[in-house]
CSV table of C-alpha atoms in Angstrom, one decimal:
chain,number,residue,atom,x,y,z
A,7,GLN,CA,0.0,0.0,0.0
A,8,LEU,CA,0.9,3.5,-0.4
A,9,SER,CA,2.2,4.4,3.0
A,10,ARG,CA,5.3,5.0,5.0
A,11,ASP,CA,7.0,3.3,7.9
A,12,CYS,CA,7.4,4.3,11.5
A,13,SER,CA,8.9,7.7,10.9
A,14,HIS,CA,6.0,10.2,11.1
A,15,PRO,CA,6.3,13.7,9.5
A,16,TRP,CA,4.0,15.1,12.2
A,17,GLN,CA,4.3,14.1,15.8
A,18,LYS,CA,1.9,15.0,18.6
A,19,MET,CA,3.3,17.4,21.1
A,20,ALA,CA,1.9,19.0,24.2
A,21,GLY,CA,-1.7,20.2,23.9
A,22,ASN,CA,-3.1,20.3,20.3
A,23,SER,CA,0.1,21.5,18.6
A,24,THR,CA,2.1,19.5,16.2
A,25,TYR,CA,5.8,19.3,15.4
A,26,CYS,CA,7.6,18.3,12.3
A,27,VAL,CA,9.7,15.4,13.6
A,28,ASP,CA,11.3,14.3,10.3
A,29,TRP,CA,12.4,17.8,9.3
A,30,PRO,CA,12.7,19.7,12.6
A,31,ASP,CA,14.8,22.4,11.0
A,32,ASN,CA,12.3,22.9,8.2
A,33,GLU,CA,8.7,22.5,9.4
A,34,GLY,CA,7.5,23.9,6.1
A,35,HIS,CA,8.3,20.5,4.5
A,36,CYS,CA,5.4,18.9,6.5
A,37,ASP,CA,3.0,21.7,5.5
A,38,VAL,CA,4.0,21.1,1.8
A,39,ILE,CA,3.4,17.4,2.1
A,40,ARG,CA,0.0,17.8,3.8
A,41,VAL,CA,-1.2,20.3,1.1
A,42,VAL,CA,0.1,18.1,-1.8
A,43,LYS,CA,-1.6,15.0,-0.4
A,44,LEU,CA,-4.9,16.8,0.1
A,45,SER,CA,-4.7,18.5,-3.3
A,46,SER,CA,-3.9,15.3,-5.1
A,47,ALA,CA,-6.7,13.4,-3.4
A,48,SER,CA,-9.2,16.2,-4.1
A,49,VAL,CA,-8.3,16.2,-7.8
A,50,SER,CA,-8.8,12.4,-7.8
A,51,VAL,CA,-12.3,12.8,-6.2
A,52,ALA,CA,-13.2,15.5,-8.7
A,53,GLY,CA,-12.1,13.3,-11.6
A,54,CYS,CA,-14.1,10.3,-10.4
A,55,LEU,CA,-17.2,12.5,-9.9
A,56,PHE,CA,-16.9,13.9,-13.4
A,57,VAL,CA,-16.7,10.5,-15.0
A,58,ILE,CA,-19.7,9.2,-13.0
A,59,PHE,CA,-21.7,12.4,-13.9
A,60,ILE,CA,-21.0,12.0,-17.6
A,61,ILE,CA,-21.9,8.3,-17.6
A,62,VAL,CA,-25.1,8.9,-15.8
A,63,LEU,CA,-26.0,12.1,-17.7
A,64,PHE,CA,-25.7,10.5,-21.1
A,65,LYS,CA,-27.0,7.1,-19.9
A,66,LYS,CA,-23.8,5.4,-21.1
A,67,TYR,CA,-24.4,2.8,-18.4
A,68,HIS,CA,-26.7,1.0,-20.9
A,69,PHE,CA,-23.5,-0.2,-22.5
A,70,PHE,CA,-21.9,-3.0,-20.5
A,71,SER,CA,-18.3,-1.8,-20.9
A,72,GLN,CA,-19.3,1.7,-19.7
A,73,ARG,CA,-21.1,0.2,-16.8
A,74,LEU,CA,-17.9,-1.5,-15.7
A,75,VAL,CA,-16.1,1.8,-16.0
A,76,LEU,CA,-18.8,3.3,-13.9
A,77,TRP,CA,-18.3,0.8,-11.1
A,78,LEU,CA,-14.5,1.3,-11.3
A,79,SER,CA,-15.1,5.0,-10.9
A,80,VAL,CA,-17.3,4.5,-7.9
A,81,ALA,CA,-14.5,2.3,-6.3
A,82,ALA,CA,-11.9,4.9,-7.2
A,83,LEU,CA,-14.1,7.7,-5.7
A,84,LEU,CA,-14.4,5.9,-2.4
A,85,ASP,CA,-10.7,5.1,-2.4
A,86,SER,CA,-9.9,8.8,-3.0
A,87,ILE,CA,-12.2,9.9,-0.3
A,88,GLY,CA,-10.1,7.8,2.1
A,89,TYR,CA,-7.0,9.7,1.1
A,90,VAL,CA,-8.8,13.1,1.6
A,91,ILE,CA,-9.8,12.3,5.2
A,92,ALA,CA,-6.6,10.4,6.0
A,93,ARG,CA,-4.2,12.0,8.5
A,94,PRO,CA,-1.2,10.8,10.6
A,95,HIS,CA,-2.0,8.9,13.7
A,96,TYR,CA,0.4,8.4,16.6
A,97,VAL,CA,-1.3,5.5,18.4
A,98,LYS,CA,-3.4,2.6,17.2
A,99,THR,CA,-7.0,3.7,17.8
A,100,ASP,CA,-10.3,2.3,16.4
A,101,ALA,CA,-10.4,5.3,14.0
A,102,CYS,CA,-6.9,4.5,12.7
A,103,VAL,CA,-7.8,0.8,12.2
A,104,LEU,CA,-11.0,1.8,10.4
A,105,GLU,CA,-9.0,4.2,8.2
A,106,ALA,CA,-6.4,1.5,7.4
A,107,PHE,CA,-9.2,-1.1,6.6
A,108,TRP,CA,-10.9,1.5,4.3
A,109,MET,CA,-7.7,2.2,2.4
A,110,MET,CA,-6.9,-1.5,1.9
A,111,TYR,CA,-10.4,-2.5,0.9
A,112,PHE,CA,-10.9,0.2,-1.7
A,113,ASP,CA,-7.4,0.0,-3.1
A,114,TRP,CA,-8.1,-3.7,-3.8
A,115,ALA,CA,-11.6,-3.0,-5.1
A,116,VAL,CA,-10.1,-0.6,-7.7
A,117,LEU,CA,-7.4,-3.1,-8.7
A,118,LEU,CA,-9.9,-5.9,-9.1
A,119,TRP,CA,-12.3,-3.8,-11.2
A,120,VAL,CA,-9.3,-3.1,-13.5
A,121,CYS,CA,-8.6,-6.8,-13.6
A,122,CYS,CA,-12.3,-7.6,-14.4
A,123,ILE,CA,-12.3,-5.0,-17.2
A,124,THR,CA,-9.2,-6.4,-18.7
A,125,PHE,CA,-10.6,-10.0,-18.5
A,126,ASN,CA,-13.8,-8.7,-20.1
A,127,LEU,CA,-12.0,-7.2,-23.0
A,128,PHE,CA,-9.8,-10.3,-23.5
A,129,TRP,CA,-12.9,-12.5,-23.5
A,130,ASN,CA,-14.7,-10.2,-26.0
A,131,VAL,CA,-11.8,-9.7,-28.4
A,132,VAL,CA,-9.8,-12.9,-28.2
A,133,LYS,CA,-12.4,-15.5,-27.3
A,134,HIS,CA,-15.4,-13.9,-29.1
A,135,ARG,CA,-17.6,-14.4,-26.1
A,136,ARG,CA,-20.3,-12.2,-24.8
A,137,THR,CA,-19.8,-11.4,-21.2
A,138,ASN,CA,-22.9,-9.4,-20.1
A,139,ASN,CA,-24.0,-12.4,-18.0
A,140,LEU,CA,-20.8,-12.1,-15.9
A,141,GLU,CA,-21.6,-8.8,-14.3
A,142,LYS,CA,-22.6,-10.3,-11.0
A,143,VAL,CA,-19.4,-12.4,-11.0
A,144,TYR,CA,-17.4,-9.2,-11.5
A,145,HIS,CA,-19.2,-7.6,-8.6
A,146,PHE,CA,-18.4,-10.6,-6.4
A,147,VAL,CA,-14.8,-10.6,-7.4
A,148,SER,CA,-14.3,-6.8,-7.0
A,149,TRP,CA,-16.2,-6.2,-3.8
A,150,GLY,CA,-16.2,-9.7,-2.2
A,151,VAL,CA,-12.6,-10.7,-2.8
A,152,ALA,CA,-11.4,-7.2,-1.8
A,153,LEU,CA,-13.3,-7.6,1.5
A,154,ILE,CA,-11.7,-11.0,2.1
A,155,ILE,CA,-8.2,-9.7,1.5
A,156,ALA,CA,-8.8,-6.5,3.6
A,157,CYS,CA,-9.8,-8.8,6.5
A,158,ILE,CA,-6.6,-10.8,6.4
A,159,PRO,CA,-4.7,-8.4,8.7
A,160,PHE,CA,-7.3,-9.2,11.4
A,161,SER,CA,-6.6,-12.9,11.3
A,162,ASN,CA,-3.6,-13.0,13.5
A,163,GLY,CA,-3.9,-10.0,15.7
A,164,ILE,CA,-4.7,-6.6,14.2
A,165,VAL,CA,-1.7,-5.4,12.1
A,166,TYR,CA,-3.5,-2.3,10.9
A,167,GLY,CA,-2.2,0.9,12.6
A,168,PRO,CA,-0.1,4.0,12.2
A,169,ALA,CA,2.0,3.9,9.1
A,170,GLY,CA,3.2,7.5,8.4
A,171,LEU,CA,1.1,9.8,6.2
A,172,TRP,CA,-2.0,7.7,6.9
A,173,CYS,CA,-3.0,4.5,8.7
A,174,TRP,CA,-2.4,1.2,6.9
A,175,ILE,CA,-0.4,-2.0,7.7
A,176,GLU,CA,1.7,-0.8,10.6
A,177,SER,CA,5.5,-0.6,10.7
A,178,GLY,CA,7.5,-3.8,11.0
A,179,GLU,CA,4.9,-6.0,9.2
A,180,ASN,CA,6.8,-6.1,5.9
A,181,ALA,CA,5.8,-9.7,5.1
A,182,VAL,CA,2.1,-8.8,5.3
A,183,ARG,CA,2.6,-5.6,3.2
A,184,PHE,CA,4.4,-7.5,0.5
A,185,GLY,CA,2.2,-10.6,0.7
A,186,ILE,CA,-1.2,-8.9,0.4
A,187,TRP,CA,-0.4,-5.8,-1.6
A,188,TYR,CA,2.9,-5.1,-3.3
A,189,ILE,CA,3.6,-8.6,-4.8
A,190,PRO,CA,0.0,-9.1,-6.0
A,191,LEU,CA,-0.2,-5.5,-7.3
A,192,PHE,CA,2.8,-5.7,-9.5
A,193,ALA,CA,2.1,-9.3,-10.6
A,194,LEU,CA,-1.4,-8.5,-11.7
A,195,SER,CA,-0.4,-5.3,-13.3
A,196,PHE,CA,2.3,-7.0,-15.4
A,197,ILE,CA,-0.2,-9.8,-16.4
A,198,MET,CA,-2.7,-7.1,-17.5
A,199,LEU,CA,-0.1,-5.3,-19.4
A,200,ILE,CA,0.7,-8.4,-21.4
A,201,LEU,CA,-3.0,-9.1,-22.0
A,202,TYR,CA,-3.6,-5.6,-23.3
A,203,CYS,CA,-0.6,-5.9,-25.7
A,204,TYR,CA,-2.0,-9.2,-27.0
A,205,ILE,CA,-5.5,-7.7,-27.3
A,206,VAL,CA,-4.2,-4.8,-29.4
A,207,ILE,CA,-2.3,-7.3,-31.7
A,208,VAL,CA,-5.4,-9.4,-32.2
A,209,ILE,CA,-7.6,-6.3,-33.0
A,210,ASN,CA,-5.1,-4.9,-35.5
A,211,ARG,CA,-4.6,-8.4,-37.1
A,212,ARG,CA,-8.4,-8.9,-37.4
A,213,ALA,CA,-8.9,-5.4,-38.9
A,214,ARG,CA,-6.2,-6.0,-41.6
A,215,SER,CA,-7.7,-9.4,-42.4
A,216,TRP,CA,-11.2,-7.9,-42.9
A,217,GLU,CA,-9.8,-5.1,-45.1
A,218,GLY,CA,-7.8,-7.6,-47.2
A,219,THR,CA,-10.7,-9.9,-47.8
A,220,GLY,CA,-13.5,-7.3,-47.9
A,221,THR,CA,-15.7,-9.5,-45.7
A,222,SER,CA,-16.5,-7.0,-43.1
A,223,ASN,CA,-20.0,-5.6,-42.6
A,224,PRO,CA,-21.3,-2.5,-41.0
A,225,GLU,CA,-22.1,-4.3,-37.7
A,226,GLN,CA,-18.6,-5.8,-37.6
A,227,GLU,CA,-17.1,-2.4,-38.3
A,228,ARG,CA,-19.1,-0.8,-35.5
A,229,ALA,CA,-18.1,-3.5,-33.1
A,230,MET,CA,-14.4,-3.1,-34.1
A,231,VAL,CA,-14.6,0.7,-33.6
A,232,GLN,CA,-16.1,0.2,-30.1
A,233,LEU,CA,-13.5,-2.4,-29.2
A,234,LYS,CA,-10.7,-0.1,-30.3
A,235,ARG,CA,-12.2,2.7,-28.3
A,236,ASP,CA,-12.4,0.6,-25.2
A,237,VAL,CA,-8.9,-0.7,-25.5
A,238,LYS,CA,-7.5,2.8,-26.1
A,239,GLN,CA,-9.2,4.0,-23.0
A,240,LEU,CA,-8.3,1.1,-20.8
A,241,ARG,CA,-5.0,-0.2,-21.9
A,242,LEU,CA,-3.0,2.2,-19.8
A,243,TYR,CA,-4.7,1.2,-16.5
A,244,PRO,CA,-2.0,-1.3,-15.5
A,245,LEU,CA,0.7,1.2,-16.2
A,246,VAL,CA,-1.1,3.8,-14.3
A,247,TYR,CA,-1.4,1.5,-11.3
A,248,MET,CA,2.2,0.6,-11.3
A,249,ALA,CA,3.2,4.2,-11.7
A,250,ALA,CA,1.0,5.3,-8.8
A,251,SER,CA,2.6,2.6,-6.7
A,252,PHE,CA,6.2,3.0,-7.7
A,253,PHE,CA,7.1,6.0,-5.5
A,254,PRO,CA,5.3,4.7,-2.4
A,255,LEU,CA,7.3,1.4,-2.8
A,256,VAL,CA,10.6,3.3,-3.2
A,257,ASP,CA,9.7,5.5,-0.2
A,258,ARG,CA,9.0,2.5,2.0
A,259,ILE,CA,12.2,0.8,1.0
A,260,GLN,CA,14.3,3.9,1.8
A,261,ILE,CA,12.5,4.2,5.2
A,262,ALA,CA,13.3,0.6,6.0
A,263,ALA,CA,16.9,1.0,4.8
A,264,ARG,CA,17.5,3.9,7.2
A,265,SER,CA,15.6,2.4,10.2
A,266,HIS,CA,18.8,1.9,12.2
A,267,LYS,CA,20.3,5.2,11.1
A,268,ASN,CA,19.8,8.8,12.2
A,269,GLY,CA,18.7,11.5,9.8
A,270,SER,CA,15.6,12.6,8.0
A,271,PRO,CA,13.9,10.7,5.2
A,272,ILE,CA,14.4,11.9,1.6
A,273,PHE,CA,11.9,14.8,1.3
A,274,ILE,CA,11.4,14.4,-2.5
A,275,LEU,CA,10.4,10.8,-2.1
A,276,THR,CA,7.9,11.6,0.6
A,277,LEU,CA,6.6,14.4,-1.6
A,278,LEU,CA,6.2,12.1,-4.6
A,279,LEU,CA,4.4,9.6,-2.3
A,280,ALA,CA,1.9,12.2,-1.2
A,281,LEU,CA,1.4,13.3,-4.8
A,282,SER,CA,1.1,9.9,-6.6
A,283,ALA,CA,-0.7,7.7,-4.0
A,284,PRO,CA,-4.0,9.5,-3.9
A,285,LEU,CA,-4.0,10.4,-7.6
A,286,GLN,CA,-4.9,7.0,-9.0
A,287,GLY,CA,-8.7,7.9,-9.1
A,288,SER,CA,-8.2,10.8,-11.5
A,289,ALA,CA,-5.5,8.9,-13.4
A,290,TYR,CA,-8.0,6.3,-14.6
A,291,GLN,CA,-10.4,8.9,-15.9
């Protein structure tokens, strides 16, 4: 997940004041990070709301592929709202655990909706199968499997807790972090990227075949145009997800590497974390 380890940029001090622990000589760094995170998450929320509004306004939800994009946008919206309300916590409270669970659940819901959309395109283009009857299955996978995965940190004691810029899987639980997020994330993203490349190859090959034989008809041409439009819109999703997760992963690694050393974390990496992590909602739009 897109979080940091045990070093907190803001640390609770006496009363209600805060102090920038990581950069005590430059407290403005913490202010910049807070503003960037909130701005990025707000842009993501706005992007999701815009897509949902357009799909509903023009009744694009009557098309199955657009209905899948609608549900992806809903998941991304709820995920982005989590980043808007997220804040640093200093002790493990019920609110912190709830925030961490929210982040994990909707991060996975977004990823699984992207996987379902990819599978749907693959089944349409490569296997020539209609998939409208799979909508309930997609909902079960995207919402149900995400719920199961988000509950795993509760199975052996609660490992949700303070994790830097927001609550997530707490510090020191690297095996859980990699096991239920980082490894599946990059593995699924890589597989989807390969599938999209293959889908594009199949579409181009089929289009050239029809042009060469003159056997295409208006219905086939309309279907091909729609498929090309869907692929063009969706093929970057895996890259977007990997890009949005790259800097958080690098930031977590550098925090772990300096865990036994003195000194401040690398400000630019923390800044890129605050910028990229909440932005995935708008990046899909």
